Coordinates of C-alpha atoms and ligand atoms in Angstrom, one line a residue:
M322 CA 0.0 0.0 0.0
N323 CA 1.4 3.4 -1.0
I324 CA 0.9 6.4 1.3
H325 CA 1.2 10.0 0.8
E326 CA 4.4 12.0 1.6
Y327 CA 2.8 13.8 4.6
Q328 CA 1.7 10.5 6.1
G329 CA 5.1 9.0 5.5
K330 CA 6.6 11.9 7.4
E331 CA 4.2 11.3 10.3
I332 CA 5.7 7.9 10.7
L333 CA 9.3 9.2 10.4
K334 CA 8.6 11.8 13.0
R335 CA 7.2 9.2 15.4
Y336 CA 10.6 7.3 15.1
G337 CA 12.6 10.3 15.7
V338 CA 13.7 10.9 12.2
R339 CA 13.9 14.6 11.5
I340 CA 11.6 15.8 8.9
Q341 CA 10.8 19.1 7.1
E342 CA 7.8 20.2 9.2
G343 CA 4.6 20.7 7.5
I344 CA 0.8 20.9 7.7
V345 CA -1.5 19.3 5.2
A346 CA -4.4 21.5 3.6
E347 CA -7.3 20.8 1.4
S348 CA -8.1 24.4 0.3
P349 CA -6.2 27.5 -0.5
E350 CA -7.6 29.2 2.7
K351 CA -6.5 26.1 4.9
A352 CA -3.0 26.4 3.1
V353 CA -2.7 30.1 4.0
E354 CA -3.6 29.4 7.6
A355 CA -1.0 26.5 7.7
A356 CA 1.6 28.8 6.2
K357 CA 1.1 31.5 8.8
L358 CA 1.4 28.9 11.5
I359 CA 4.6 27.4 10.0
M360 CA 6.2 30.8 9.5
A361 CA 5.5 31.8 13.0
Q362 CA 6.6 28.4 14.6
T363 CA 9.7 27.8 12.6
N364 CA 10.9 31.2 12.0
S365 CA 10.9 30.5 8.3
K366 CA 10.6 33.4 5.8
F367 CA 9.5 31.0 2.9
V368 CA 7.4 27.8 2.8
V369 CA 7.1 25.1 0.2
V370 CA 3.8 24.0 -1.2
K371 CA 3.7 20.4 -2.2
S372 CA 1.0 18.4 -4.0
Q373 CA 0.1 15.2 -2.3
I374 CA -0.4 12.4 -4.9
H375 CA 0.8 8.8 -5.0
A376 CA 3.6 9.6 -7.5
G377 CA 6.9 11.2 -7.4
G378 CA 8.6 13.6 -9.8
R379 CA 6.2 16.4 -8.7
G380 CA 9.0 19.0 -8.5
K381 CA 9.3 18.8 -12.3
G382 CA 5.8 17.9 -12.9
Q383 CA 3.3 20.4 -14.3
I384 CA -0.4 21.0 -13.9
K385 CA -2.5 20.1 -17.0
G386 CA -3.3 23.1 -19.0
G387 CA -1.1 25.4 -17.0
T388 CA 2.5 26.2 -15.9
Q389 CA 2.3 25.5 -12.2
R390 CA 4.9 22.9 -10.9
G391 CA 3.8 20.3 -8.4
V392 CA 6.2 21.5 -5.7
A393 CA 6.8 25.2 -5.4
L394 CA 8.5 27.8 -3.1
A395 CA 6.2 30.5 -1.8
K396 CA 7.9 33.7 -0.6
S397 CA 4.7 35.2 0.7
V398 CA 1.3 34.3 2.1
D399 CA -0.2 35.4 -1.3
D400 CA 2.2 33.2 -3.1
V401 CA 0.9 30.3 -0.9
R402 CA -2.7 31.1 -1.9
D403 CA -1.9 31.3 -5.6
I404 CA 0.1 28.1 -5.7
A405 CA -2.6 26.2 -3.7
K406 CA -5.3 27.5 -6.0
N407 CA -3.3 26.4 -9.0
L408 CA -2.8 22.9 -7.5
I409 CA -5.9 21.9 -5.5
G410 CA -8.5 20.3 -7.6
N411 CA -6.4 20.2 -10.7
V412 CA -4.5 17.4 -12.5
L413 CA -0.7 17.1 -12.0
V414 CA 1.3 15.2 -14.7
T415 CA 4.8 13.8 -13.7
I416 CA 7.1 11.4 -15.2
Q417 CA 5.6 8.9 -12.8
T418 CA 1.8 9.5 -13.4
G419 CA 1.7 8.9 -17.0
P420 CA 0.0 11.5 -19.4
E421 CA -3.3 11.3 -17.8
G422 CA -2.0 12.6 -14.6
K423 CA -3.4 12.5 -11.0
K424 CA -5.8 14.9 -9.5
V425 CA -4.4 16.9 -6.5
N426 CA -6.8 16.9 -3.5
K427 CA -4.4 18.2 -0.8
V428 CA -1.1 20.1 -0.5
L429 CA 1.4 19.9 2.2
V430 CA 2.6 23.3 3.3
A431 CA 6.1 22.9 4.6
Q432 CA 8.9 25.0 6.2
D433 CA 11.5 26.0 3.9
V434 CA 14.6 24.2 4.7
Y435 CA 16.9 25.3 2.0
Y436 CA 18.0 28.5 3.9
P437 CA 19.8 30.7 3.2
G438 CA 19.8 29.3 -0.4
E439 CA 20.1 26.2 -2.5
S440 CA 23.9 26.4 -2.8
E441 CA 24.2 26.1 1.0
V442 CA 22.6 22.7 1.3
K443 CA 23.3 19.3 0.2
E444 CA 20.7 16.9 -1.3
M445 CA 21.3 13.1 -0.7
Y446 CA 19.4 9.8 -1.4
I447 CA 18.5 7.1 1.1
G448 CA 16.4 4.1 0.3
I449 CA 15.6 1.0 2.2
L450 CA 14.0 -2.1 0.7
L451 CA 14.1 -5.8 0.6
D452 CA 16.7 -7.7 -1.4
R453 CA 14.9 -10.9 -2.0
A454 CA 18.0 -12.6 -3.6
K455 CA 20.0 -12.0 -0.5
A456 CA 17.1 -12.5 2.0
C457 CA 18.3 -9.3 3.6
N458 CA 17.1 -5.7 3.8
V459 CA 19.3 -3.2 2.0
I460 CA 20.0 0.3 2.5
M461 CA 21.2 2.2 -0.5
A462 CA 22.6 5.7 -0.1
S463 CA 24.0 8.2 -2.6
T464 CA 25.4 11.7 -2.6
E465 CA 23.5 12.3 -5.8
G466 CA 20.2 13.1 -4.1
G467 CA 17.2 15.2 -5.4
M468 CA 17.5 13.6 -9.0
D469 CA 16.4 10.5 -10.5
I470 CA 18.1 7.7 -8.6
E471 CA 17.6 5.3 -11.6
E472 CA 19.7 7.5 -13.6
V473 CA 22.5 7.4 -11.0
A474 CA 22.2 3.6 -10.9
E475 CA 22.6 3.4 -14.6
H476 CA 25.4 5.8 -15.4
T477 CA 27.3 6.2 -12.1
P478 CA 26.6 3.0 -10.0
E479 CA 29.8 3.7 -8.0
K480 CA 28.0 6.6 -6.4
I481 CA 25.5 4.3 -4.7
V482 CA 26.7 2.8 -1.4
K483 CA 24.9 -0.3 -0.2
E484 CA 24.7 -2.0 3.1
W485 CA 23.0 -5.3 3.6
I486 CA 21.3 -5.9 6.9
D487 CA 20.5 -9.4 8.1
P488 CA 17.0 -9.2 9.5
A489 CA 17.9 -11.5 12.3
V490 CA 20.8 -9.4 13.6
G491 CA 19.5 -5.9 12.7
L492 CA 21.3 -2.8 11.8
Q493 CA 24.6 -2.7 13.4
P494 CA 26.1 0.7 14.6
F495 CA 29.1 0.2 12.4
Q496 CA 26.8 -0.1 9.4
A497 CA 25.1 3.2 10.1
R498 CA 28.5 4.9 10.4
K499 CA 29.6 3.4 7.2
I500 CA 26.7 4.9 5.3
A501 CA 27.3 8.3 7.0
F502 CA 31.0 8.1 6.0
G503 CA 30.1 7.0 2.5
L504 CA 27.9 10.1 2.1
G505 CA 30.9 12.3 3.1
M506 CA 29.4 13.5 6.4
T507 CA 31.8 14.8 9.1
G508 CA 31.5 16.4 12.5
E509 CA 28.0 17.2 13.7
A510 CA 26.5 16.1 10.3
F511 CA 28.1 12.7 10.7
K512 CA 26.5 12.1 14.0
E513 CA 23.1 13.4 12.8
M514 CA 23.3 11.1 9.9
V515 CA 24.0 8.1 12.0
K516 CA 20.9 8.8 14.1
F517 CA 18.9 9.5 10.9
V518 CA 19.8 6.0 9.4
T519 CA 19.3 4.2 12.6
N520 CA 15.8 5.7 13.3
L521 CA 14.9 5.4 9.6
Y522 CA 15.8 1.6 9.7
K523 CA 13.8 1.1 12.9
A524 CA 10.7 2.8 11.3
Y525 CA 11.2 0.7 8.3
V526 CA 11.2 -2.7 10.3
E527 CA 8.5 -1.8 12.7
T528 CA 5.9 -0.7 10.2
D529 CA 6.4 -3.8 8.1
A530 CA 7.3 -1.5 5.2
S531 CA 8.5 -2.9 1.8
M532 CA 10.0 0.4 0.9
F533 CA 11.2 3.7 2.3
E534 CA 12.7 6.1 -0.2
I535 CA 13.9 9.5 1.1
N536 CA 14.9 11.7 -1.8
P537 CA 16.2 14.2 -1.0
V538 CA 17.7 13.6 2.4
L539 CA 18.9 17.2 3.2
K540 CA 22.0 18.4 5.0
T541 CA 20.9 21.9 5.9
S542 CA 23.3 24.8 6.1
D543 CA 23.4 24.4 9.9
N544 CA 24.4 20.6 9.6
K545 CA 21.0 19.1 10.4
I546 CA 19.9 16.0 8.5
M547 CA 16.3 15.7 7.5
A548 CA 13.9 14.0 5.2
V549 CA 12.5 16.5 2.7
D550 CA 10.5 13.8 0.8
A551 CA 9.1 10.4 1.9
K552 CA 8.0 7.6 -0.3
V553 CA 6.6 4.8 1.8
N554 CA 5.2 1.6 0.8
I555 CA 3.7 -0.7 3.5
D556 CA 3.3 -4.4 2.9
D557 CA -0.3 -5.1 2.4
N558 CA -0.3 -8.5 4.1
A559 CA 1.0 -6.9 7.4
L560 CA -1.8 -4.2 7.6
Y561 CA -3.8 -6.5 9.9
R562 CA -1.4 -5.7 12.6
H563 CA -1.1 -1.9 12.0
A564 CA -4.6 -0.7 12.3
D565 CA -3.3 3.0 12.5
L566 CA -1.4 2.6 9.2
A567 CA -4.3 0.9 7.5
N568 CA -6.1 4.3 7.9
Y569 CA -3.6 5.8 5.7
R570 CA -5.1 4.2 2.8
D571 CA -6.4 6.7 0.2
V572 CA -8.7 4.9 -2.1
T573 CA -9.1 7.9 -4.4
E574 CA -5.5 7.3 -5.5
E575 CA -6.2 3.7 -6.5
D576 CA -7.8 2.3 -9.6
P577 CA -11.6 2.1 -8.7
L578 CA -11.9 -1.3 -10.2
E579 CA -9.2 -2.6 -8.0
V580 CA -10.8 -0.9 -4.8
E581 CA -14.1 -2.6 -5.6
A582 CA -12.5 -5.9 -6.2
S583 CA -10.5 -5.9 -2.9
A584 CA -13.9 -5.0 -1.1
N585 CA -15.1 -8.3 -2.5
D586 CA -12.0 -10.2 -1.6
L587 CA -11.2 -10.7 -5.2
N588 CA -7.6 -10.4 -6.6
Y589 CA -7.8 -8.2 -9.5
V590 CA -5.3 -6.3 -11.5
K591 CA -6.6 -4.2 -14.5
L592 CA -4.6 -4.7 -17.7
D593 CA -5.0 -3.0 -21.2
G594 CA -6.2 -6.0 -23.3
N595 CA -9.8 -7.0 -24.7
V596 CA -10.5 -10.4 -23.2
G597 CA -11.5 -10.3 -19.6
C598 CA -11.0 -13.5 -17.5
M599 CA -12.1 -14.8 -14.3
V600 CA -10.1 -17.8 -12.8
N601 CA -9.8 -19.6 -9.4
G602 CA -6.1 -19.8 -8.4
A603 CA -3.2 -17.4 -9.2
G604 CA -1.3 -20.0 -11.2
L605 CA -4.3 -21.0 -13.4
A606 CA -5.0 -17.3 -13.8
M607 CA -1.5 -16.8 -15.2
A608 CA -1.9 -19.8 -17.5
T609 CA -5.3 -18.5 -18.7
M610 CA -3.8 -15.1 -19.6
D611 CA -1.2 -17.1 -21.6
I612 CA -4.0 -18.9 -23.5
I613 CA -5.7 -15.7 -24.3
K614 CA -2.5 -14.3 -25.8
L615 CA -1.8 -17.5 -27.8
S616 CA -5.4 -17.3 -29.1
G617 CA -4.7 -13.9 -30.6
G618 CA -6.4 -11.7 -27.7
E619 CA -4.9 -9.6 -25.0
P620 CA -5.9 -10.2 -21.3
A621 CA -7.9 -7.3 -20.0
N622 CA -7.2 -8.2 -16.5
F623 CA -5.9 -10.8 -14.0
L624 CA -8.7 -12.0 -11.7
D625 CA -8.4 -14.6 -9.1
V626 CA -11.8 -15.4 -7.5
G627 CA -10.0 -17.6 -4.9
G628 CA -10.9 -21.2 -3.7
G629 CA -14.6 -20.9 -2.9
A630 CA -16.1 -19.5 -6.1
N631 CA -19.9 -19.1 -5.7
A632 CA -22.7 -17.1 -7.4
K633 CA -21.9 -14.1 -5.2
T634 CA -18.2 -14.0 -6.0
V635 CA -18.8 -14.8 -9.8
E636 CA -21.3 -11.9 -9.9
A637 CA -18.9 -9.5 -8.3
G638 CA -16.2 -10.6 -10.7
F639 CA -18.5 -10.3 -13.7
R640 CA -19.5 -6.7 -12.6
I641 CA -15.9 -5.7 -12.3
I642 CA -14.8 -7.0 -15.6
L643 CA -17.9 -5.4 -17.4
K644 CA -17.0 -2.1 -16.0
D645 CA -13.8 -2.1 -18.2
P646 CA -15.1 -0.6 -21.6
N647 CA -12.2 -2.4 -23.3
V648 CA -13.6 -5.9 -22.7
K649 CA -15.0 -7.6 -25.7
A650 CA -15.1 -11.1 -24.5
I651 CA -14.9 -13.0 -21.2
L652 CA -13.2 -16.3 -20.6
I653 CA -14.2 -18.0 -17.2
N654 CA -11.7 -20.8 -16.4
I655 CA -12.5 -22.7 -13.1
F656 CA -11.0 -25.8 -11.8
G657 CA -13.5 -27.6 -9.6
G658 CA -11.4 -29.1 -6.9
I659 CA -12.9 -27.9 -3.6
V660 CA -15.8 -26.2 -5.3
R661 CA -17.8 -28.4 -7.6
C662 CA -18.4 -27.4 -11.2
D663 CA -22.1 -27.7 -11.1
R664 CA -22.2 -25.1 -8.2
V665 CA -19.9 -22.8 -10.3
A666 CA -22.1 -23.2 -13.4
T667 CA -25.2 -22.5 -11.4
G668 CA -23.4 -19.4 -10.0
V669 CA -22.5 -18.1 -13.5
V670 CA -26.0 -18.6 -14.6
E671 CA -27.5 -16.8 -11.6
A672 CA -24.9 -14.0 -11.9
Y673 CA -25.7 -13.6 -15.6
K674 CA -29.4 -13.3 -14.9
A675 CA -28.8 -11.0 -12.0
I676 CA -26.7 -8.5 -14.1
G677 CA -29.2 -8.8 -17.1
N678 CA -28.0 -8.7 -20.7
I679 CA -24.3 -9.0 -20.9
P680 CA -23.2 -7.6 -24.2
V681 CA -20.1 -9.6 -24.9
P682 CA -19.6 -13.2 -25.6
I683 CA -18.8 -15.6 -22.7
I684 CA -16.8 -18.8 -22.7
V685 CA -17.0 -20.9 -19.5
R686 CA -14.5 -23.7 -19.0
L687 CA -15.2 -26.0 -16.1
Q688 CA -13.0 -28.8 -15.3
G689 CA -12.8 -31.1 -12.3
T690 CA -15.5 -32.5 -10.0
N691 CA -18.9 -32.7 -11.9
A692 CA -17.4 -31.0 -15.0
A693 CA -19.9 -32.6 -17.4
E694 CA -22.9 -31.6 -15.1
G695 CA -21.4 -28.1 -15.1
A696 CA -21.3 -27.9 -18.9
R697 CA -24.8 -29.2 -19.2
I698 CA -26.1 -26.5 -16.9
I699 CA -24.4 -23.8 -19.0
D700 CA -25.7 -25.4 -22.3
E701 CA -29.2 -25.7 -21.0
S702 CA -29.5 -22.2 -19.5
G703 CA -30.5 -20.6 -22.8
L704 CA -28.0 -17.7 -22.2
K705 CA -25.4 -16.7 -24.7
V706 CA -22.7 -18.5 -22.9
Q707 CA -20.4 -21.3 -24.5
S708 CA -19.3 -24.1 -22.4
A709 CA -15.9 -25.9 -22.8
V710 CA -14.4 -28.7 -20.8
A711 CA -10.8 -29.3 -22.3
L712 CA -8.4 -26.4 -22.2
S713 CA -7.8 -26.7 -26.0
E714 CA -11.7 -26.4 -26.5
A715 CA -11.7 -23.1 -24.5
A716 CA -8.7 -21.9 -26.4
E717 CA -10.4 -22.6 -29.7
K718 CA -13.6 -20.9 -28.8
V719 CA -11.6 -17.8 -27.7
R720 CA -9.7 -17.9 -31.0
A721 CA -13.1 -17.9 -32.8
V722 CA -14.5 -15.1 -30.7
V723 CA -11.5 -12.9 -31.0
A724 CA -11.3 -13.4 -34.7
A725 CA -14.8 -12.2 -35.0
L726 CA -14.1 -9.0 -33.0
Ligands
GDP1935 P1 9.4 15.1 -5.9 O1 9.7 15.9 -7.0 O2 8.0 14.5 -6.1 O3 10.3 14.0 -5.5 O4 9.2 15.9 -4.6 P2 10.3 16.4 -3.5 O5 9.6 16.3 -2.1 O6 11.5 15.6 -3.6 O7 10.6 17.9 -3.9 C1 11.0 18.4 -5.1 C2 12.1 19.4 -5.0 O8 11.5 20.5 -4.4 C3 13.3 19.1 -4.2 O9 14.3 18.3 -4.8 C4 13.9 20.6 -3.9 O10 14.7 21.0 -5.0 C5 12.6 21.3 -3.7 N1 12.4 21.6 -2.4 C6 11.6 20.8 -1.4 N2 11.6 21.4 -0.3 C7 12.2 22.6 -0.4 C8 12.5 23.7 0.5 O11 12.1 23.6 1.6 N3 13.0 24.7 -0.1 C9 13.4 24.9 -1.3 N4 14.0 25.9 -1.9 N5 13.2 23.8 -2.2 C10 12.5 22.7 -1.8
MN1936 MN1 11.6 13.5 -4.0

């Protein structure tokens, strides 16, 4: 689960990681109030106004149909109002959002930490993630912060220092010092950096995060180390033990079909093709997508209805697939192991009737317990649904349907 920058910074602060302080606002008026408060509390002359969307590259991104950048420095309260007006309610396009962009609903008004000027500060990069191959967490740090870390990794990989941490042992003090040293820190900044890395790692582990990316990590002109940005991803499978973090979920940032699917306990991932599919089991779902491709179609989605497919789950699956305007045909591929094929067939027929007239051809392949009975129920339903038992038969029927599109 991705969360917003301001939420990520709330987590960091709880763990004693110094952050660029800010207040989130949902209207230009609230942004102005926030700016006044921050200017008074932190003695800052300026503030930055930062769009809160689930995508990076905001600093270089631009509002659709305008010139406003997604992150901007405000030198007066009037500036804050203007920038917030340009951002809130409008669509921001960045290198990470794709051309359609993302709507900005909130801005973070934060203290200016680049005092007295940009040449006095140093922007660095620190990321923590899981290295599956080494079965370790890895901290990656670079002196080349603020910019695209992918570029650094490609062209100057020697500028990224990596430190692997055995999860059973945890981060050792010498490792935190190694990173601070690798980033060229000395004196007070070195001590600050050791503390920063240590607390950041603790936050990463204790929140069950799968990624923390702080870009830039800033060394201020008075040698403080702080997080100016925070990209945080929490492992969905661990949310059950973090009720407070689960509240950070912002469904307006997610694909609406995927939100509806997860509310129905369906594993759904939207894709760009024209043949929708509904399958039980992730492995069979992957194989089914291959079959669709081999038959000349393109899968419109991945959809795993899980082990206990019944009329209700099938109906929810149908509705979600049909909301995708690109879908021109549907392949249902269910293996009746735990669930019997005749029950699934009845479920398909009931779901079809509940939804009404489905405008696209449907092929239902049922294999396993009571497969023949399932095919009979489909064939005798009188609906525009074709049955199949063998996989090759289903593939042939998909091929015919796709060819006719
Ligand atoms: P991103 O572009 O989505 O990664 O957003 P960031 O939070 O990283 O901010 C983008 C850029 O805004 C940073 O790299 C800085 O150059 C600039 N920026 C952020 N905070 C401040 C600030 O307090 N003062 C100034 N002058 N610039 C800032
Ligand atoms: Mn950033």
